[in-house]
PDB file of C-alpha atoms and ligand atoms in Angstrom:
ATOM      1  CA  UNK J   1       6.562  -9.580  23.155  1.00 49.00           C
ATOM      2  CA  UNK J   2       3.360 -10.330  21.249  1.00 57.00           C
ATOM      3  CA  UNK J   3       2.533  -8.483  18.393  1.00 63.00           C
ATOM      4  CA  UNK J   4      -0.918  -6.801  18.088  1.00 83.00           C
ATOM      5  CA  UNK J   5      -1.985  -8.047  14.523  1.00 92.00           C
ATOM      6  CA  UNK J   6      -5.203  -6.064  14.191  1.00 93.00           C
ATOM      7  CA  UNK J   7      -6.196  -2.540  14.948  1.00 92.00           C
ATOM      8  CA  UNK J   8      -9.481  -0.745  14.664  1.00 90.00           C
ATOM      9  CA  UNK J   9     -11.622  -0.960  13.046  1.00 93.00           C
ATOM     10  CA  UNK J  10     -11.138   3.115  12.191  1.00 91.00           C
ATOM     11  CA  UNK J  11     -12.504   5.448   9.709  1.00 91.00           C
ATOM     12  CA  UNK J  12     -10.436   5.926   6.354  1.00 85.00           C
ATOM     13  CA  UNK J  13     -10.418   8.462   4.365  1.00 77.00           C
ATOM     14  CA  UNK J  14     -10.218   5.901   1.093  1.00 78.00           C
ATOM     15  CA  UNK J  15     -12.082   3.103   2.329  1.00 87.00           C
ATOM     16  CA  UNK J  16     -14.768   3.974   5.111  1.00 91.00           C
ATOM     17  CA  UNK J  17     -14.322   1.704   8.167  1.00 95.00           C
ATOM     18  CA  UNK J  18     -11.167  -0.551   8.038  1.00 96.00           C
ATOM     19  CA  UNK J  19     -10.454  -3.010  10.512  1.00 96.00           C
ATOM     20  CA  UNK J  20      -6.966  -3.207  10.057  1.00 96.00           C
ATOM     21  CA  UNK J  21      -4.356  -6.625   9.875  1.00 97.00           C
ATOM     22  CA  UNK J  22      -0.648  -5.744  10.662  1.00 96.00           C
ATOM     23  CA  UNK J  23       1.547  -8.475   9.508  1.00 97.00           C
ATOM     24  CA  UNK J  24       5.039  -8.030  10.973  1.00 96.00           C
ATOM     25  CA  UNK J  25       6.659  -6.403  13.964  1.00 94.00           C
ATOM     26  CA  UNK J  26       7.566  -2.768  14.217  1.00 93.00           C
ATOM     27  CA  UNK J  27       8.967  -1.433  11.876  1.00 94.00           C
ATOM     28  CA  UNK J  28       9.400  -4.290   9.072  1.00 97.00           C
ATOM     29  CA  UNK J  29       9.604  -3.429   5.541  1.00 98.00           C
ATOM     30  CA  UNK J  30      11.546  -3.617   1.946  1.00 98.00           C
ATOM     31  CA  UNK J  31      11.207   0.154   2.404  1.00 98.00           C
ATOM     32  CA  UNK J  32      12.480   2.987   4.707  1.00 98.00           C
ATOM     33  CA  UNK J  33      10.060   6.052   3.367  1.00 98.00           C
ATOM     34  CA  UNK J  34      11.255   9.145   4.818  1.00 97.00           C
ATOM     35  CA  UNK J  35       7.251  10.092   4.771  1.00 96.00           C
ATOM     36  CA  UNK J  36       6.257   6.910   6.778  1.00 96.00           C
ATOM     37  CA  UNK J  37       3.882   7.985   9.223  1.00 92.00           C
ATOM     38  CA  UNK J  38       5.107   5.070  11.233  1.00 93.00           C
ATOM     39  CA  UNK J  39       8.909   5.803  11.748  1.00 94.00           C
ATOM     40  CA  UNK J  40      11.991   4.569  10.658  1.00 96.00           C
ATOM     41  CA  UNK J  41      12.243   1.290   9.436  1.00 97.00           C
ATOM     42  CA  UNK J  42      14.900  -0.589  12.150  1.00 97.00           C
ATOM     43  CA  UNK J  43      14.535  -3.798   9.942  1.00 97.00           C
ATOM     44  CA  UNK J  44      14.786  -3.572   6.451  1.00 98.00           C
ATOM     45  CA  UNK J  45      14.531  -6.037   4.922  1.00 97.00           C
ATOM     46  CA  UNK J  46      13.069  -8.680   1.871  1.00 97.00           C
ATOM     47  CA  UNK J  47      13.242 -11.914   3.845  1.00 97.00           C
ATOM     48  CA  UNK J  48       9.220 -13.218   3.883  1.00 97.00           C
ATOM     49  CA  UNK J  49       9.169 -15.180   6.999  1.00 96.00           C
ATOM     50  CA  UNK J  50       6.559 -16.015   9.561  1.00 95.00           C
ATOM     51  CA  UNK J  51       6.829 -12.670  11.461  1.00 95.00           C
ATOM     52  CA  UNK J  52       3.789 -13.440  13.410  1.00 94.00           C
ATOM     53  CA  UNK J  53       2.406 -16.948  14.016  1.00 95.00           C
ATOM     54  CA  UNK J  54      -0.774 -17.735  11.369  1.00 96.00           C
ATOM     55  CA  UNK J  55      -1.985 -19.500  14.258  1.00 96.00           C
ATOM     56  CA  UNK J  56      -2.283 -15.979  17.149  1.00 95.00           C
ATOM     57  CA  UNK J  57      -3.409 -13.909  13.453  1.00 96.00           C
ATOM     58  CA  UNK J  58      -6.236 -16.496  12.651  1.00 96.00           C
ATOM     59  CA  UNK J  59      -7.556 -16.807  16.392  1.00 96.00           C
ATOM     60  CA  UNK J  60      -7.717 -12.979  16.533  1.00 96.00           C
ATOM     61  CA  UNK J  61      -9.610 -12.644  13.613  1.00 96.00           C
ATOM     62  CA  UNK J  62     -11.801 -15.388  14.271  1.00 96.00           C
ATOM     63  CA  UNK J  63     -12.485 -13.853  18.396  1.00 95.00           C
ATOM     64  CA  UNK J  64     -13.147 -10.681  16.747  1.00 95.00           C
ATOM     65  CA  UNK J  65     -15.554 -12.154  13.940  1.00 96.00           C
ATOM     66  CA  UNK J  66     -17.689 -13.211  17.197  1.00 95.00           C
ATOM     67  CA  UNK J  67     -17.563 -10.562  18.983  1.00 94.00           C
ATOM     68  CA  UNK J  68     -20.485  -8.111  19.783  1.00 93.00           C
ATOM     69  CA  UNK J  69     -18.163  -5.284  18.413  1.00 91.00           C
ATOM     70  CA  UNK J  70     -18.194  -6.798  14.949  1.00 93.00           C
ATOM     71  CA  UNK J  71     -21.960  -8.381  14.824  1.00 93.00           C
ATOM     72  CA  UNK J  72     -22.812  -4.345  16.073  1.00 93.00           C
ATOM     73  CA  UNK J  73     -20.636  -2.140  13.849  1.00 91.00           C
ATOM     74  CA  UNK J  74     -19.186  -3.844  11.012  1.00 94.00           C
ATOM     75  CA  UNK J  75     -16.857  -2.366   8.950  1.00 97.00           C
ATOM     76  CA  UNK J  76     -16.955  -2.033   5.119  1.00 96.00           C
ATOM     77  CA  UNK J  77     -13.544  -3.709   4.870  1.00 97.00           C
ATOM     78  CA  UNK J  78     -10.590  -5.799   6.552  1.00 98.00           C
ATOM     79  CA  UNK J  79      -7.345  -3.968   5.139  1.00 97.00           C
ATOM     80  CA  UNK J  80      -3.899  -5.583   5.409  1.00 97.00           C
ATOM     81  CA  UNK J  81      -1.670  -2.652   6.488  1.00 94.00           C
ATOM     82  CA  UNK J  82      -0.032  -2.107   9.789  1.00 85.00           C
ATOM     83  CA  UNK J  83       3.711  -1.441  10.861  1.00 89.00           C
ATOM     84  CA  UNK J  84       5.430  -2.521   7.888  1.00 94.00           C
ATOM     85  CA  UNK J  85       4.878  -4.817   4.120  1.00 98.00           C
ATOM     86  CA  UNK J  86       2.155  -7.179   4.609  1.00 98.00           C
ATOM     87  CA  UNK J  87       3.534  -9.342   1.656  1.00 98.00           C
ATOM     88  CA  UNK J  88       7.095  -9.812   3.759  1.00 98.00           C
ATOM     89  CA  UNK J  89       4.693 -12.425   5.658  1.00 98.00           C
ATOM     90  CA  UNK J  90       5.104 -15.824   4.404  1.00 97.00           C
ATOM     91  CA  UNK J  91       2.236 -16.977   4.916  1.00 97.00           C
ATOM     92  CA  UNK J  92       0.126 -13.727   3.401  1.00 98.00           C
ATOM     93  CA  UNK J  93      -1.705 -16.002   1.065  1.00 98.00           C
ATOM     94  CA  UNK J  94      -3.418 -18.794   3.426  1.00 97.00           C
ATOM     95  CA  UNK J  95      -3.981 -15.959   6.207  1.00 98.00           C
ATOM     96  CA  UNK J  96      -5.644 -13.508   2.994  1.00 98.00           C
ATOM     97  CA  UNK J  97      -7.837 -16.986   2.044  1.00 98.00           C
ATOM     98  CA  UNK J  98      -8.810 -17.276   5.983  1.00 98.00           C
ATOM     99  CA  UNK J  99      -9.636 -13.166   5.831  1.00 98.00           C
ATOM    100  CA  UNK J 100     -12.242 -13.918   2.617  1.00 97.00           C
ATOM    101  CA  UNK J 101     -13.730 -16.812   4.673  1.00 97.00           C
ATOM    102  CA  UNK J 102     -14.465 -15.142   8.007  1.00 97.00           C
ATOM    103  CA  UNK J 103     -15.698 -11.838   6.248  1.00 97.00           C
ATOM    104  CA  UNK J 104     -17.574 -13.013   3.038  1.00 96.00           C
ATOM    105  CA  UNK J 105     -19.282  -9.137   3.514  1.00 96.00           C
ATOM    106  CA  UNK J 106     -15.953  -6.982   3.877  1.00 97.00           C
ATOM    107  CA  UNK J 107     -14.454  -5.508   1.198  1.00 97.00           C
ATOM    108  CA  UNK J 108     -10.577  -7.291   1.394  1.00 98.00           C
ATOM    109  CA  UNK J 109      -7.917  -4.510   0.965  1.00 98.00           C
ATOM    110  CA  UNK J 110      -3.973  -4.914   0.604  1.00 98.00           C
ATOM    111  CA  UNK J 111      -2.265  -1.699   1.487  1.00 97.00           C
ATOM    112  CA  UNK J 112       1.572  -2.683  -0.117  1.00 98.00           C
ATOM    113  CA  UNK J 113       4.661  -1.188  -1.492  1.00 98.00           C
ATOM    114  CA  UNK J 114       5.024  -3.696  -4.248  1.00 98.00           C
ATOM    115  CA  UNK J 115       8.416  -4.165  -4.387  1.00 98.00           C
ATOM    116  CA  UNK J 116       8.579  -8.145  -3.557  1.00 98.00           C
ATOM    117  CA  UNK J 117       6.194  -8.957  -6.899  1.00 97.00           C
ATOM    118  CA  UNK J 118       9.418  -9.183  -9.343  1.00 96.00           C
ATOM    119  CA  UNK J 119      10.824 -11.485  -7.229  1.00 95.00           C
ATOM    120  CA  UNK J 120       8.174 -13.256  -5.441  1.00 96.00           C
ATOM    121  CA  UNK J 121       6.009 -14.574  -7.863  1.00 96.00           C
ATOM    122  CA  UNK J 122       3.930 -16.989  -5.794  1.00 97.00           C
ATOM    123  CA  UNK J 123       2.109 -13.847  -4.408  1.00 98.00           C
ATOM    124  CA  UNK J 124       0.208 -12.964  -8.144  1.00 98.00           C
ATOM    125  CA  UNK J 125      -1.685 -16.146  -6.841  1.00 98.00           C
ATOM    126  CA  UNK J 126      -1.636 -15.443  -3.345  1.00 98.00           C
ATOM    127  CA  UNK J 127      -3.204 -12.027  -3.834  1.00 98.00           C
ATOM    128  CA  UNK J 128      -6.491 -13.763  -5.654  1.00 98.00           C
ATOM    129  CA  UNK J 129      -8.608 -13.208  -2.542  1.00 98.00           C
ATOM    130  CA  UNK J 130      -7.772  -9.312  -2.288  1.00 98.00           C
ATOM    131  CA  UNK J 131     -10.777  -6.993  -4.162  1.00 98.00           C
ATOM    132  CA  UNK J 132      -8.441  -4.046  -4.048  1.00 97.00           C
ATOM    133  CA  UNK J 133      -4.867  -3.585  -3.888  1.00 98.00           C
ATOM    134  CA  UNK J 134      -3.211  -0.436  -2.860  1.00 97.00           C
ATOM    135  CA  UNK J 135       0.378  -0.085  -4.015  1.00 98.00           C
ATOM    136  CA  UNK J 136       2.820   2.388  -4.411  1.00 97.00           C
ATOM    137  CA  UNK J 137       4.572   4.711  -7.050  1.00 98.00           C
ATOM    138  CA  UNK J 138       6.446   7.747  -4.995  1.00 97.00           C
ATOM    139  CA  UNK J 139       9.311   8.675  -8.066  1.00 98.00           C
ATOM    140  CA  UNK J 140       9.575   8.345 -11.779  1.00 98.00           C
ATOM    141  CA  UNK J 141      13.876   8.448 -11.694  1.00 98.00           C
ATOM    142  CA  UNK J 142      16.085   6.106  -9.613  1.00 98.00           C
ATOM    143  CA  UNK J 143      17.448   8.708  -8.113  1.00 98.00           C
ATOM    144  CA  UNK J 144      14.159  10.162  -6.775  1.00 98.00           C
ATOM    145  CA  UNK J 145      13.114   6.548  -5.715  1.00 98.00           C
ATOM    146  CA  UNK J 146      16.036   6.470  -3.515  1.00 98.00           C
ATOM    147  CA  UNK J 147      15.450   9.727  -1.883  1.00 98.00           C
ATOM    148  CA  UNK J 148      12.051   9.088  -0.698  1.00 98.00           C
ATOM    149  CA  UNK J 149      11.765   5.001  -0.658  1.00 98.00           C
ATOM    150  CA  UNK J 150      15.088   4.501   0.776  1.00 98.00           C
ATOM    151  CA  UNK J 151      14.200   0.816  -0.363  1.00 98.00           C
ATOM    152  CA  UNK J 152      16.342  -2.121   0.301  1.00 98.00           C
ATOM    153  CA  UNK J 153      19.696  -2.655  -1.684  1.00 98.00           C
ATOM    154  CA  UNK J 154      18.398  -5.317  -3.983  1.00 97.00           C
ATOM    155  CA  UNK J 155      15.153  -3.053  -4.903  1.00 98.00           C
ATOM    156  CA  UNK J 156      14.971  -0.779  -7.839  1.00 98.00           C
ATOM    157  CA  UNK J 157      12.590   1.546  -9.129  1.00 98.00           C
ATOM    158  CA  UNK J 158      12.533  -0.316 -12.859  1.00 98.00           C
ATOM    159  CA  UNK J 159      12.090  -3.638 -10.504  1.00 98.00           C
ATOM    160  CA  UNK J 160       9.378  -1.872  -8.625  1.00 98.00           C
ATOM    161  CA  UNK J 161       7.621  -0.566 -11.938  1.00 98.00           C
ATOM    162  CA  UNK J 162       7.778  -4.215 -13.786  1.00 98.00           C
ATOM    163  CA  UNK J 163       6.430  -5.938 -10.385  1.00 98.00           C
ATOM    164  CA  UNK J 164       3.220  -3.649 -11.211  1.00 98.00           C
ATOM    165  CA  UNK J 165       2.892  -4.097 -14.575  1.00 98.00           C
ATOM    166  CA  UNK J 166       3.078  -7.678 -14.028  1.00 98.00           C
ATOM    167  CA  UNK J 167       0.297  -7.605 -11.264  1.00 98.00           C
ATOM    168  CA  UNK J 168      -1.410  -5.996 -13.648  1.00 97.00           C
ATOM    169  CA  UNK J 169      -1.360  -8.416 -15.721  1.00 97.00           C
ATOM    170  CA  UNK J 170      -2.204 -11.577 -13.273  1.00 97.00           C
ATOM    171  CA  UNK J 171      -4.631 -10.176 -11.275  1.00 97.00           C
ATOM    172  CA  UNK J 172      -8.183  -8.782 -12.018  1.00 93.00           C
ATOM    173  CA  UNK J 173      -9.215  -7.172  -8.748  1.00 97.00           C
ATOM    174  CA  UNK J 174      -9.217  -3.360  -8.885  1.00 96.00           C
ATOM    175  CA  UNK J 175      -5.662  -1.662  -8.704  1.00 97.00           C
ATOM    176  CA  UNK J 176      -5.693   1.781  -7.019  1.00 95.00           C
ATOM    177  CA  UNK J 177      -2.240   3.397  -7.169  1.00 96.00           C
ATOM    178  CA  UNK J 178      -1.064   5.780  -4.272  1.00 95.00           C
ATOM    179  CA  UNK J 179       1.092   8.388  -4.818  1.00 96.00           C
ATOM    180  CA  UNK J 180       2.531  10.571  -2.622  1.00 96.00           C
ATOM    181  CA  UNK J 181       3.583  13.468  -3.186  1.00 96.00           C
ATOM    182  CA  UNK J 182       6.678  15.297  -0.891  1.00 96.00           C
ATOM    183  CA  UNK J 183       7.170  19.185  -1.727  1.00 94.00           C
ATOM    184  CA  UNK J 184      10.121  20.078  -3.168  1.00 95.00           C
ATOM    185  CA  UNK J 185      10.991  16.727  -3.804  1.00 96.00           C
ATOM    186  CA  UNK J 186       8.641  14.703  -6.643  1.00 97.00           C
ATOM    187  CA  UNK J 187       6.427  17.479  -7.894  1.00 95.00           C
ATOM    188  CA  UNK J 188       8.985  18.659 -10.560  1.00 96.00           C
ATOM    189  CA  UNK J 189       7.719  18.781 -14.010  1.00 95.00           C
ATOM    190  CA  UNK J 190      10.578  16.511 -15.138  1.00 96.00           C
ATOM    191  CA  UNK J 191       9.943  13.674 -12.281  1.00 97.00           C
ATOM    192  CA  UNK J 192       6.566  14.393 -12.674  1.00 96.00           C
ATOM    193  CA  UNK J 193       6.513  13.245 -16.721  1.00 95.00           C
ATOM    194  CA  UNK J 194       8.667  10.525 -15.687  1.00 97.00           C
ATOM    195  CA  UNK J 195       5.812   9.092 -13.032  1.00 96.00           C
ATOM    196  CA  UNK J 196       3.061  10.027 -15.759  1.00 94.00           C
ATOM    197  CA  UNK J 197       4.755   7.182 -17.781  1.00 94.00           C
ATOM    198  CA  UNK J 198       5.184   5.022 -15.510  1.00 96.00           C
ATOM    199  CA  UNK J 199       1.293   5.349 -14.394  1.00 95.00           C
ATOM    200  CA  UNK J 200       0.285   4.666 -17.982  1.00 92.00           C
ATOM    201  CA  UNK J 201       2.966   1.603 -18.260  1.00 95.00           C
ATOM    202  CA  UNK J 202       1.216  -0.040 -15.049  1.00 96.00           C
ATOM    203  CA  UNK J 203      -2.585   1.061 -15.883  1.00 93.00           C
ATOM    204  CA  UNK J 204      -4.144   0.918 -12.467  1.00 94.00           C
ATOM    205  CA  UNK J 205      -7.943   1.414 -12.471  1.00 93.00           C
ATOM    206  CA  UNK J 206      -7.750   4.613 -10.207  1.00 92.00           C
ATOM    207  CA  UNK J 207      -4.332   7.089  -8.565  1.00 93.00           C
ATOM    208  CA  UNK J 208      -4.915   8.800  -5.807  1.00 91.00           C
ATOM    209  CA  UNK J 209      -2.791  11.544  -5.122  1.00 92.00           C
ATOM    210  CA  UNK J 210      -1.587  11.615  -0.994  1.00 90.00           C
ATOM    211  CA  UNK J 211       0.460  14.444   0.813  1.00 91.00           C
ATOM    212  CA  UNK J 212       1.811  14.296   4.393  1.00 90.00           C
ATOM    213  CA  UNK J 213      -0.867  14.333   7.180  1.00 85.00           C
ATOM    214  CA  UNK J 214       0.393  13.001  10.478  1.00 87.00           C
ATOM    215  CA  UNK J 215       4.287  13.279  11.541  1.00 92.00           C
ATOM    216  CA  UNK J 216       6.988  11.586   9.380  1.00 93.00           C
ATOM    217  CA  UNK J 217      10.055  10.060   9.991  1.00 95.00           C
ATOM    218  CA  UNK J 218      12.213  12.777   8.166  1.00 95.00           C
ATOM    219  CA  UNK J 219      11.095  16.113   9.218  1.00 94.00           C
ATOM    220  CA  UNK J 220      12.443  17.672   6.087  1.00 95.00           C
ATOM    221  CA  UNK J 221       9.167  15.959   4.718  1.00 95.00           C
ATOM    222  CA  UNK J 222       6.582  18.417   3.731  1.00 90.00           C
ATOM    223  CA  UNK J 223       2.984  18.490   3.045  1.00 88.00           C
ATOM    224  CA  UNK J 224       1.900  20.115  -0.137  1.00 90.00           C
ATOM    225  CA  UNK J 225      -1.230  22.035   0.051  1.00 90.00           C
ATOM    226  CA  UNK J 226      -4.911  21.262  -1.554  1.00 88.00           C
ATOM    227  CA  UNK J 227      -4.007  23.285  -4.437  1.00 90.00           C
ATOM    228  CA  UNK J 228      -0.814  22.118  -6.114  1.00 92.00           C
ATOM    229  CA  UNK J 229      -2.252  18.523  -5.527  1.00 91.00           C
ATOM    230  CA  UNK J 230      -5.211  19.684  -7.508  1.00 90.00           C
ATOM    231  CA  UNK J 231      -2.665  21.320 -10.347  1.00 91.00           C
ATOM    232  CA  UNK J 232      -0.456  17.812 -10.082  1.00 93.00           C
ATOM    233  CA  UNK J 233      -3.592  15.732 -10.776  1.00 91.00           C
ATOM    234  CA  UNK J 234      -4.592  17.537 -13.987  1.00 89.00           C
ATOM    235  CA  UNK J 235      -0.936  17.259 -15.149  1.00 89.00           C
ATOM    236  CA  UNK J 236      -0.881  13.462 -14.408  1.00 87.00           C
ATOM    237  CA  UNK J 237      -5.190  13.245 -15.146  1.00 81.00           C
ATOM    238  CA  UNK J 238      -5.213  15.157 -18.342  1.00 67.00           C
ATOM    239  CA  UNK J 239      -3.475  12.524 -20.952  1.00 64.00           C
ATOM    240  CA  UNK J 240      -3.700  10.073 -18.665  1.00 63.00           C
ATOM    241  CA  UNK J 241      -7.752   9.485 -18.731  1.00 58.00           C
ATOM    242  CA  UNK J 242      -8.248   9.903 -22.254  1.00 56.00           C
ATOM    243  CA  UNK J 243      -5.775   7.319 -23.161  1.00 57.00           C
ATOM    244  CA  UNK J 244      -5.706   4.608 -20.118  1.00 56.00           C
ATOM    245  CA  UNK J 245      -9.636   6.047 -18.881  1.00 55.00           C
ATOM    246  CA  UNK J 246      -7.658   6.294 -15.190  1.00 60.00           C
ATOM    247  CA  UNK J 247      -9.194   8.365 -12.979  1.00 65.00           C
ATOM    248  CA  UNK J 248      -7.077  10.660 -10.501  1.00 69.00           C
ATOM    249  CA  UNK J 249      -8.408  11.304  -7.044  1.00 71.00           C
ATOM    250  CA  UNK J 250      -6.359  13.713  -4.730  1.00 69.00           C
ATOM    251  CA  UNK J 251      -6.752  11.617  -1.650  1.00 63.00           C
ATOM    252  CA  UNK J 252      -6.110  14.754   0.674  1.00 51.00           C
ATOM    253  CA  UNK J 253      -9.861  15.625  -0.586  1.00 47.00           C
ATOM    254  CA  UNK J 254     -11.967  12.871  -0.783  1.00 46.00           C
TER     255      UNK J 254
HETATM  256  S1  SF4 U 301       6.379   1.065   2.496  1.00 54.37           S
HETATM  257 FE1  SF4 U 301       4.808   1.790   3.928  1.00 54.37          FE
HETATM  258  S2  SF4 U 301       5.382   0.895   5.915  1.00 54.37           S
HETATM  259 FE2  SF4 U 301       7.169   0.693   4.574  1.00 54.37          FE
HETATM  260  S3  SF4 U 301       8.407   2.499   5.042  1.00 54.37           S
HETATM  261 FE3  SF4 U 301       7.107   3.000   3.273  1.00 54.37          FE
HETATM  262  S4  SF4 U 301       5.279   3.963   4.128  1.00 54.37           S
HETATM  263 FE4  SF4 U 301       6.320   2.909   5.812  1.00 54.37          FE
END
């Protein structure tokens, strides 16, 4: 079956109108979050491969660049996201160079987990194209990490951390970390000093703060409500901006 590799474009909460790229067949990732708002993952996996032929995602992009749709209503950005890791594509980095050529207006956004940057160096250069990168950061303990992430046997949270730091450190684009936050589960003070670190470790230019909205794949998942997200922001927000200037958004608001 042929995979649809864009969707949209639809109106995000973070980014205004996204026309969205999905990278890999359902459900493909490094990562089987029990929040995902996609399912299960039924291949997990770190393998980057050619999930989906450059050549259908290129001619897609390039029928919709044309098409009276676009030229009417464009939207503000062209997001790599969809129904797994966008990076687990091998050839991310010519189809993200293709993205910047066909929509020099558009805002280019990579929605990611991060956990293939420690061992996939090659993508700090293939990311150069992408203005802002979305990754991440669910636990501050291993244990935590394993609960939520479920991630791949070869991924840790340390691994996970370092990868960011590192991007950090290659790229230049703006960083804006997601982290979301399951009730009961992550929003202890303990785990919640232990993700404060790890924030100021990485330095990302913005966090946003993100609690359950549509159905997840666990249903012992919960939302937390408008309130406690608040309270969790001005625990992570209040050392956090005077010594790193990061802001904290609670996405759930914006
Ligand atoms: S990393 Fe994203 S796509 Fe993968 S399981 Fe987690 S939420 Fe779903």
């Amino acid at each position: 079956m042929k995979e649809k590799c864009i969707f949209g474009p639809v109106q995000s909460r973070r980014l205004g109108m996204s026309l969205g790229i999905n990278l890999t067949p359902y459900k493909t990732c490094s990562l089987d979050c029990a929040y995902c708002e996609c399912g299960k993952t039924t291949d997990l996996t770190i393998i980057r491969k050619d999930y989906i032929p450059i050549e259908q995602v290129q001619k897609t992009l390039k029928r919709y660049s044309k098409s009276s749709l676009f030229r009417s209503k464009p939207p503000s950005c062209v997001t790599f996201a969809g129904f797994g890791e966008p990076t687990l594509h091998s050839g991310f980095g010519s189809i993200a160079q293709f993205v910047k050529k066909t929509f020099p207006d558009q805002h280019l956004v990579l929605i990611t987990n991060g956990t293939l940057f420690p061992t996939h160096p090659e993508l700090f250069q293939e990311v150069q194209p992408i203005d802002i990168i979305l990754p991440s950061l669910d636990a501050g303990s291993e244990e935590i990490f394993k609960k939520i992430d479920r991630p791949h046997p070869s991924i840790t949270l340390a691994s996970l951390v370092d990868g960011l730091i590192q991007l950090r450190e290659n790229y230049h684009g703006q960083i804006w970390l997601e982290v979301f936050i399951v009730e009961g589960i992550n929003d202890s003070e303990s785990e919640l000093y232990l993700i404060r670190d790890a924030i100021s470790r990485i330095s990302p230019d913005r966090v946003q703060l993100n609690s359950l909205d549509r159905n997840p794949a666990e249903d012992w998942v919960n939302s937390t409500s408008p309130q406690r997200l608040i309270a969790i922001a001005e625990f992570l927000g209040a050392e956090l901006l005077s010594k790193n200037s990061i802001n904290i958004q609670v996405d759930a608001l914006v």
